[in-house]
PDB file of C-alpha atoms in Angstrom:
ATOM      1  CA  MET P 240      75.358  41.627  74.766  1.00 39.00           C
ATOM      2  CA  PRO P 241      74.005  43.240  77.896  1.00 41.00           C
ATOM      3  CA  ARG P 242      77.289  44.112  79.876  1.00 41.00           C
ATOM      4  CA  PRO P 243      76.427  42.531  82.531  1.00 39.00           C
ATOM      5  CA  ALA P 244      76.125  39.341  80.461  1.00 40.00           C
ATOM      6  CA  ARG P 245      79.648  40.456  79.146  1.00 43.00           C
ATOM      7  CA  ALA P 246      81.232  40.735  82.621  1.00 39.00           C
ATOM      8  CA  ALA P 247      79.791  37.537  84.017  1.00 38.00           C
ATOM      9  CA  THR P 248      81.891  35.855  81.240  1.00 40.00           C
ATOM     10  CA  LEU P 249      85.307  37.839  81.966  1.00 42.00           C
ATOM     11  CA  ALA P 250      84.484  36.445  85.449  1.00 38.00           C
ATOM     12  CA  THR P 251      84.417  33.072  84.826  1.00 37.00           C
ATOM     13  CA  LEU P 252      86.975  33.411  82.713  1.00 41.00           C
ATOM     14  CA  THR P 253      88.223  35.615  86.018  1.00 38.00           C
ATOM     15  CA  VAL P 254      87.357  32.754  88.954  1.00 33.00           C
ATOM     16  CA  ALA P 255      89.276  30.210  86.380  1.00 36.00           C
ATOM     17  CA  VAL P 256      92.219  31.822  86.814  1.00 35.00           C
ATOM     18  CA  LEU P 257      92.145  32.020  90.113  1.00 32.00           C
ATOM     19  CA  ALA P 258      91.087  28.368  91.157  1.00 33.00           C
ATOM     20  CA  ALA P 259      93.791  27.169  88.730  1.00 33.00           C
ATOM     21  CA  GLY P 260      95.640  28.577  91.790  1.00 33.00           C
ATOM     22  CA  THR P 261      97.061  31.769  90.239  1.00 34.00           C
ATOM     23  CA  ALA P 262      97.518  35.200  91.719  1.00 36.00           C
ATOM     24  CA  LEU P 263      97.298  38.468  90.414  1.00 40.00           C
ATOM     25  CA  THR P 264      99.937  39.408  92.997  1.00 40.00           C
ATOM     26  CA  ALA P 265     103.794  38.070  94.004  1.00 38.00           C
ATOM     27  CA  PRO P 266     102.427  34.921  97.410  1.00 32.00           C
ATOM     28  CA  ALA P 267     100.933  36.170 100.147  1.00 31.00           C
ATOM     29  CA  GLY P 268     103.905  37.676 101.982  1.00 33.00           C
ATOM     30  CA  ALA P 269     106.200  38.649  99.206  1.00 37.00           C
ATOM     31  CA  ALA P 270     107.415  42.418  99.890  1.00 41.00           C
ATOM     32  CA  PRO P 271     106.143  44.881  96.397  1.00 49.00           C
ATOM     33  CA  GLU P 272     109.386  45.950  94.974  1.00 51.00           C
ATOM     34  CA  LYS P 273     110.283  49.049  95.543  1.00 48.00           C
ATOM     35  CA  THR P 274     108.747  51.452  92.584  1.00 46.00           C
ATOM     36  CA  ALA P 275     108.943  55.397  93.088  1.00 45.00           C
ATOM     37  CA  PRO P 276     107.375  58.080  95.059  1.00 48.00           C
ATOM     38  CA  ARG P 277     103.880  58.660  94.477  1.00 44.00           C
ATOM     39  CA  SER P 278     104.901  62.195  92.733  1.00 48.00           C
ATOM     40  CA  ALA P 279     106.155  60.447  90.409  1.00 67.00           C
ATOM     41  CA  ALA P 280     102.915  58.184  89.078  1.00 84.00           C
ATOM     42  CA  PRO P 281     103.243  58.057  84.854  1.00 95.00           C
ATOM     43  CA  ARG P 282      99.230  59.605  83.795  1.00 97.00           C
ATOM     44  CA  PHE P 283      96.808  57.366  82.709  1.00 98.00           C
ATOM     45  CA  LEU P 284      94.190  57.961  79.491  1.00 98.00           C
ATOM     46  CA  ALA P 285      91.152  60.464  79.449  1.00 98.00           C
ATOM     47  CA  ALA P 286      88.296  58.812  78.165  1.00 97.00           C
ATOM     48  CA  SER P 287      88.501  60.816  74.498  1.00 97.00           C
ATOM     49  CA  GLU P 288      91.731  58.779  73.852  1.00 98.00           C
ATOM     50  CA  LEU P 289      90.061  54.878  73.518  1.00 98.00           C
ATOM     51  CA  PRO P 290      88.916  53.540  70.554  1.00 97.00           C
ATOM     52  CA  PRO P 291      85.617  55.549  69.552  1.00 94.00           C
ATOM     53  CA  HIS P 292      82.769  53.170  69.704  1.00 90.00           C
ATOM     54  CA  PRO P 293      80.006  53.871  67.079  1.00 85.00           C
ATOM     55  CA  TRP P 294      76.656  54.103  69.761  1.00 86.00           C
ATOM     56  CA  SER P 295      78.477  55.389  73.314  1.00 86.00           C
ATOM     57  CA  ALA P 296      80.430  57.284  75.020  1.00 92.00           C
ATOM     58  CA  TRP P 297      83.484  56.239  77.184  1.00 97.00           C
ATOM     59  CA  THR P 298      83.064  56.959  80.980  1.00 97.00           C
ATOM     60  CA  ALA P 299      87.176  56.758  82.778  1.00 98.00           C
ATOM     61  CA  GLY P 300      86.191  55.881  86.265  1.00 97.00           C
ATOM     62  CA  PRO P 301      88.616  57.045  88.732  1.00 97.00           C
ATOM     63  CA  VAL P 302      92.748  56.118  89.182  1.00 97.00           C
ATOM     64  CA  ALA P 303      92.689  53.407  91.497  1.00 97.00           C
ATOM     65  CA  ASP P 304      95.950  51.342  93.945  1.00 96.00           C
ATOM     66  CA  GLY P 305      96.263  47.884  92.841  1.00 94.00           C
ATOM     67  CA  PHE P 306      96.735  45.551  90.254  1.00 94.00           C
ATOM     68  CA  PRO P 307      92.704  44.971  88.159  1.00 94.00           C
ATOM     69  CA  VAL P 308      90.970  42.734  88.469  1.00 93.00           C
ATOM     70  CA  GLU P 309      89.889  43.026  84.623  1.00 94.00           C
ATOM     71  CA  LEU P 310      93.329  41.945  83.000  1.00 95.00           C
ATOM     72  CA  ALA P 311      93.025  38.530  86.111  1.00 91.00           C
ATOM     73  CA  PHE P 312      92.028  36.625  83.057  1.00 88.00           C
ATOM     74  CA  CYS P 313      94.497  37.555  80.894  1.00 92.00           C
ATOM     75  CA  LEU P 314      96.819  38.505  83.781  1.00 91.00           C
ATOM     76  CA  GLY P 315      96.110  35.686  86.968  1.00 73.00           C
ATOM     77  CA  GLU P 316     100.077  34.061  87.017  1.00 67.00           C
ATOM     78  CA  GLY P 317     103.059  35.177  86.601  1.00 68.00           C
ATOM     79  CA  VAL P 318     101.966  39.117  87.891  1.00 84.00           C
ATOM     80  CA  PRO P 319     105.153  40.304  90.461  1.00 88.00           C
ATOM     81  CA  ALA P 320     103.977  42.471  92.929  1.00 86.00           C
ATOM     82  CA  TYR P 321     104.882  46.013  92.400  1.00 92.00           C
ATOM     83  CA  ASP P 322     103.311  49.335  93.767  1.00 93.00           C
ATOM     84  CA  TYR P 323     100.243  49.018  91.105  1.00 95.00           C
ATOM     85  CA  ARG P 324      97.668  52.156  89.719  1.00 97.00           C
ATOM     86  CA  HIS P 325      94.953  51.630  87.540  1.00 97.00           C
ATOM     87  CA  ARG P 326      91.930  52.944  85.515  1.00 98.00           C
ATOM     88  CA  VAL P 327      88.971  51.283  84.385  1.00 98.00           C
ATOM     89  CA  PHE P 328      86.648  52.465  81.073  1.00 98.00           C
ATOM     90  CA  HIS P 329      82.982  51.916  80.375  1.00 95.00           C
ATOM     91  CA  THR P 330      80.333  52.676  77.034  1.00 93.00           C
ATOM     92  CA  GLU P 331      77.149  52.013  78.311  1.00 90.00           C
ATOM     93  CA  LEU P 332      76.686  49.313  76.433  1.00 84.00           C
ATOM     94  CA  ASP P 333      79.212  45.653  76.158  1.00 87.00           C
ATOM     95  CA  THR P 334      82.305  47.507  74.998  1.00 94.00           C
ATOM     96  CA  GLY P 335      84.784  48.806  78.225  1.00 97.00           C
ATOM     97  CA  ALA P 336      88.282  48.893  78.612  1.00 98.00           C
ATOM     98  CA  VAL P 337      91.576  49.228  81.288  1.00 98.00           C
ATOM     99  CA  GLN P 338      95.055  51.248  81.676  1.00 98.00           C
ATOM    100  CA  VAL P 339      97.355  49.720  84.055  1.00 97.00           C
ATOM    101  CA  THR P 340     100.622  51.244  85.100  1.00 97.00           C
ATOM    102  CA  VAL P 341     103.757  50.152  87.401  1.00 96.00           C
ATOM    103  CA  VAL P 342     107.159  52.661  87.818  1.00 96.00           C
ATOM    104  CA  THR P 343     109.723  50.242  88.790  1.00 95.00           C
ATOM    105  CA  GLY P 344     113.050  50.662  89.998  1.00 94.00           C
ATOM    106  CA  SER P 345     115.768  51.137  87.117  1.00 96.00           C
ATOM    107  CA  ALA P 346     114.504  50.798  82.994  1.00 97.00           C
ATOM    108  CA  ALA P 347     116.113  47.327  83.442  1.00 97.00           C
ATOM    109  CA  LYS P 348     113.513  45.966  85.944  1.00 96.00           C
ATOM    110  CA  GLY P 349     110.761  47.506  83.783  1.00 97.00           C
ATOM    111  CA  LYS P 350     112.403  45.412  80.768  1.00 97.00           C
ATOM    112  CA  ALA P 351     111.971  42.947  82.141  1.00 97.00           C
ATOM    113  CA  LEU P 352     108.515  43.293  84.073  1.00 97.00           C
ATOM    114  CA  ALA P 353     107.628  45.028  80.511  1.00 97.00           C
ATOM    115  CA  ALA P 354     109.118  41.032  78.036  1.00 97.00           C
ATOM    116  CA  LEU P 355     106.903  38.942  81.068  1.00 96.00           C
ATOM    117  CA  LEU P 356     103.675  40.559  80.362  1.00 96.00           C
ATOM    118  CA  ASP P 357     104.041  39.947  77.363  1.00 97.00           C
ATOM    119  CA  GLU P 358     105.023  36.735  77.987  1.00 96.00           C
ATOM    120  CA  GLU P 359     101.924  36.385  79.771  1.00 95.00           C
ATOM    121  CA  ILE P 360      99.662  37.683  76.930  1.00 97.00           C
ATOM    122  CA  ARG P 361     100.977  35.955  74.421  1.00 96.00           C
ATOM    123  CA  GLY P 362      99.752  32.546  76.735  1.00 95.00           C
ATOM    124  CA  CYS P 363      96.783  33.836  77.927  1.00 96.00           C
ATOM    125  CA  ALA P 364      94.701  31.947  75.110  1.00 97.00           C
ATOM    126  CA  ALA P 365      95.881  28.481  76.362  1.00 96.00           C
ATOM    127  CA  ARG P 366      95.769  28.494  79.492  1.00 94.00           C
ATOM    128  CA  ILE P 367      92.695  29.790  79.287  1.00 94.00           C
ATOM    129  CA  GLU P 368      91.681  26.702  77.384  1.00 95.00           C
ATOM    130  CA  ARG P 369      93.772  24.779  79.521  1.00 94.00           C
ATOM    131  CA  THR P 370      91.805  26.430  83.598  1.00 91.00           C
ATOM    132  CA  ASP P 371      88.193  26.549  81.625  1.00 93.00           C
ATOM    133  CA  PRO P 372      87.545  23.577  79.151  1.00 93.00           C
ATOM    134  CA  ASP P 373      84.384  25.818  78.221  1.00 95.00           C
ATOM    135  CA  THR P 374      86.133  27.784  76.486  1.00 96.00           C
ATOM    136  CA  GLU P 375      87.596  28.049  73.380  1.00 97.00           C
ATOM    137  CA  ALA P 376      90.275  30.688  72.936  1.00 97.00           C
ATOM    138  CA  GLU P 377      92.276  32.231  70.396  1.00 98.00           C
ATOM    139  CA  GLY P 378      95.182  34.492  70.731  1.00 98.00           C
ATOM    140  CA  ARG P 379      96.548  37.040  67.554  1.00 98.00           C
ATOM    141  CA  TYR P 380      99.698  38.980  67.527  1.00 98.00           C
ATOM    142  CA  TYR P 381      98.976  42.482  65.690  1.00 98.00           C
ATOM    143  CA  GLY P 382     103.027  43.470  65.804  1.00 98.00           C
ATOM    144  CA  SER P 383     104.741  46.236  67.417  1.00 98.00           C
ATOM    145  CA  LEU P 384     105.170  49.962  67.847  1.00 98.00           C
ATOM    146  CA  SER P 385     108.089  51.836  67.246  1.00 97.00           C
ATOM    147  CA  VAL P 386     106.866  54.119  70.605  1.00 98.00           C
ATOM    148  CA  GLU P 387     110.027  55.419  73.472  1.00 97.00           C
ATOM    149  CA  GLU P 388     110.668  51.773  74.228  1.00 97.00           C
ATOM    150  CA  GLY P 389     108.242  50.373  72.325  1.00 98.00           C
ATOM    151  CA  ALA P 390     104.727  48.081  72.418  1.00 98.00           C
ATOM    152  CA  GLU P 391     103.310  45.046  72.169  1.00 98.00           C
ATOM    153  CA  VAL P 392     100.051  44.530  70.343  1.00 98.00           C
ATOM    154  CA  HIS P 393      97.737  41.227  71.148  1.00 98.00           C
ATOM    155  CA  GLY P 394      94.187  40.471  70.349  1.00 98.00           C
ATOM    156  CA  LEU P 395      92.832  37.631  72.061  1.00 98.00           C
ATOM    157  CA  HIS P 396      89.029  35.982  70.605  1.00 98.00           C
ATOM    158  CA  THR P 397      87.144  33.347  73.307  1.00 97.00           C
ATOM    159  CA  GLU P 398      84.321  31.269  73.278  1.00 97.00           C
ATOM    160  CA  THR P 399      82.128  29.310  75.487  1.00 95.00           C
ATOM    161  CA  SER P 400      80.204  26.142  75.786  1.00 94.00           C
ATOM    162  CA  TRP P 401      76.990  28.218  75.900  1.00 93.00           C
ATOM    163  CA  GLY P 402      77.956  30.574  72.925  1.00 92.00           C
ATOM    164  CA  ALA P 403      79.301  34.030  75.088  1.00 93.00           C
ATOM    165  CA  THR P 404      81.832  35.459  72.892  1.00 95.00           C
ATOM    166  CA  ASP P 405      84.105  37.994  73.519  1.00 97.00           C
ATOM    167  CA  VAL P 406      87.403  39.339  71.611  1.00 97.00           C
ATOM    168  CA  HIS P 407      89.904  41.785  73.625  1.00 98.00           C
ATOM    169  CA  LEU P 408      93.403  43.924  72.421  1.00 98.00           C
ATOM    170  CA  LEU P 409      95.686  43.754  74.782  1.00 98.00           C
ATOM    171  CA  SER P 410      99.064  46.192  74.730  1.00 98.00           C
ATOM    172  CA  VAL P 411     101.606  46.673  76.963  1.00 98.00           C
ATOM    173  CA  GLY P 412     104.144  49.065  76.478  1.00 98.00           C
ATOM    174  CA  ARG P 413     107.480  50.905  78.196  1.00 98.00           C
ATOM    175  CA  ASP P 414     108.934  54.399  78.959  1.00 97.00           C
ATOM    176  CA  GLY P 415     112.594  53.749  80.623  1.00 97.00           C
ATOM    177  CA  ARG P 416     111.471  51.969  84.412  1.00 96.00           C
ATOM    178  CA  THR P 417     107.622  52.857  83.740  1.00 97.00           C
ATOM    179  CA  VAL P 418     105.069  50.325  82.148  1.00 98.00           C
ATOM    180  CA  THR P 419     101.690  50.344  81.149  1.00 98.00           C
ATOM    181  CA  VAL P 420      98.911  48.161  80.254  1.00 98.00           C
ATOM    182  CA  VAL P 421      95.888  49.155  78.651  1.00 98.00           C
ATOM    183  CA  GLY P 422      93.765  46.554  78.064  1.00 98.00           C
ATOM    184  CA  TRP P 423      90.368  46.765  75.639  1.00 98.00           C
ATOM    185  CA  GLY P 424      87.358  43.985  75.059  1.00 97.00           C
ATOM    186  CA  GLN P 425      83.568  43.274  73.957  1.00 96.00           C
ATOM    187  CA  MET P 426      81.211  41.447  72.561  1.00 95.00           C
ATOM    188  CA  GLY P 427      82.322  39.387  69.078  1.00 95.00           C
ATOM    189  CA  ASP P 428      85.067  38.499  67.033  1.00 96.00           C
ATOM    190  CA  PHE P 429      88.719  39.589  65.763  1.00 97.00           C
ATOM    191  CA  GLY P 430      86.237  41.087  62.924  1.00 96.00           C
ATOM    192  CA  ASP P 431      85.345  43.055  65.255  1.00 94.00           C
ATOM    193  CA  ALA P 432      87.860  44.802  67.258  1.00 97.00           C
ATOM    194  CA  PRO P 433      89.558  48.467  66.041  1.00 97.00           C
ATOM    195  CA  VAL P 434      93.146  47.004  65.773  1.00 98.00           C
ATOM    196  CA  SER P 435      93.961  50.313  63.907  1.00 98.00           C
ATOM    197  CA  ALA P 436      91.679  52.721  66.521  1.00 98.00           C
ATOM    198  CA  PHE P 437      93.687  51.088  69.736  1.00 98.00           C
ATOM    199  CA  LYS P 438      97.384  51.284  68.569  1.00 98.00           C
ATOM    200  CA  LYS P 439      95.943  54.752  67.982  1.00 98.00           C
ATOM    201  CA  THR P 440      95.225  54.471  71.903  1.00 98.00           C
ATOM    202  CA  THR P 441      98.155  51.770  72.943  1.00 98.00           C
ATOM    203  CA  ARG P 442     100.817  55.269  71.314  1.00 98.00           C
ATOM    204  CA  LYS P 443      98.693  57.464  73.174  1.00 98.00           C
ATOM    205  CA  ALA P 444      99.358  55.558  76.164  1.00 98.00           C
ATOM    206  CA  VAL P 445     102.716  55.095  76.749  1.00 98.00           C
ATOM    207  CA  GLU P 446     103.698  58.604  74.894  1.00 97.00           C
ATOM    208  CA  LYS P 447     101.546  60.384  78.012  1.00 96.00           C
ATOM    209  CA  LEU P 448     103.621  58.452  80.985  1.00 97.00           C
ATOM    210  CA  TYR P 449     105.370  61.225  81.301  1.00 93.00           C
TER     211      TYR P 449
END
């Protein structure tokens, strides 16, 4: 699927999530949780550390402030207000990826946030089907990784009534008070997902934070 068509599919899911009354952060007016000074900002993945694409090289965008809209289709609700930072990656074809990181105020808050984000991802397929009747969604759990304070890896497949089909891999990892989420997606189904390579990317993402 060309990148514009795939982007339209994700945009449809994102709009459905937001239309249902969800938000990328806490309600308007809520003060973000206090985070560590920007000088302590964690490092991000490089393009070369993503699952290899067989026909196209990855390009990394700049690190930017805020929670990425690319994850709104799955993390559009229940995401607390924090000073998130993110980086978006893309290939010349239909494959995209994103990483978001946040430094919370303590290891306990980091643990709680990681657990909440993991729970949101586990419930993602059910929320998509509830908010968008034209989309069928299935989630899969690919296990945990023993890296720093741990990481959880999930898969998601969506198919619309007009035939668009996408597969995503999502992970949540933590190093102390810092939490990172990595997302990968392209046209296809679970058989097209590079699970082993994505686990390596997730491990690298957590190891590389500090």
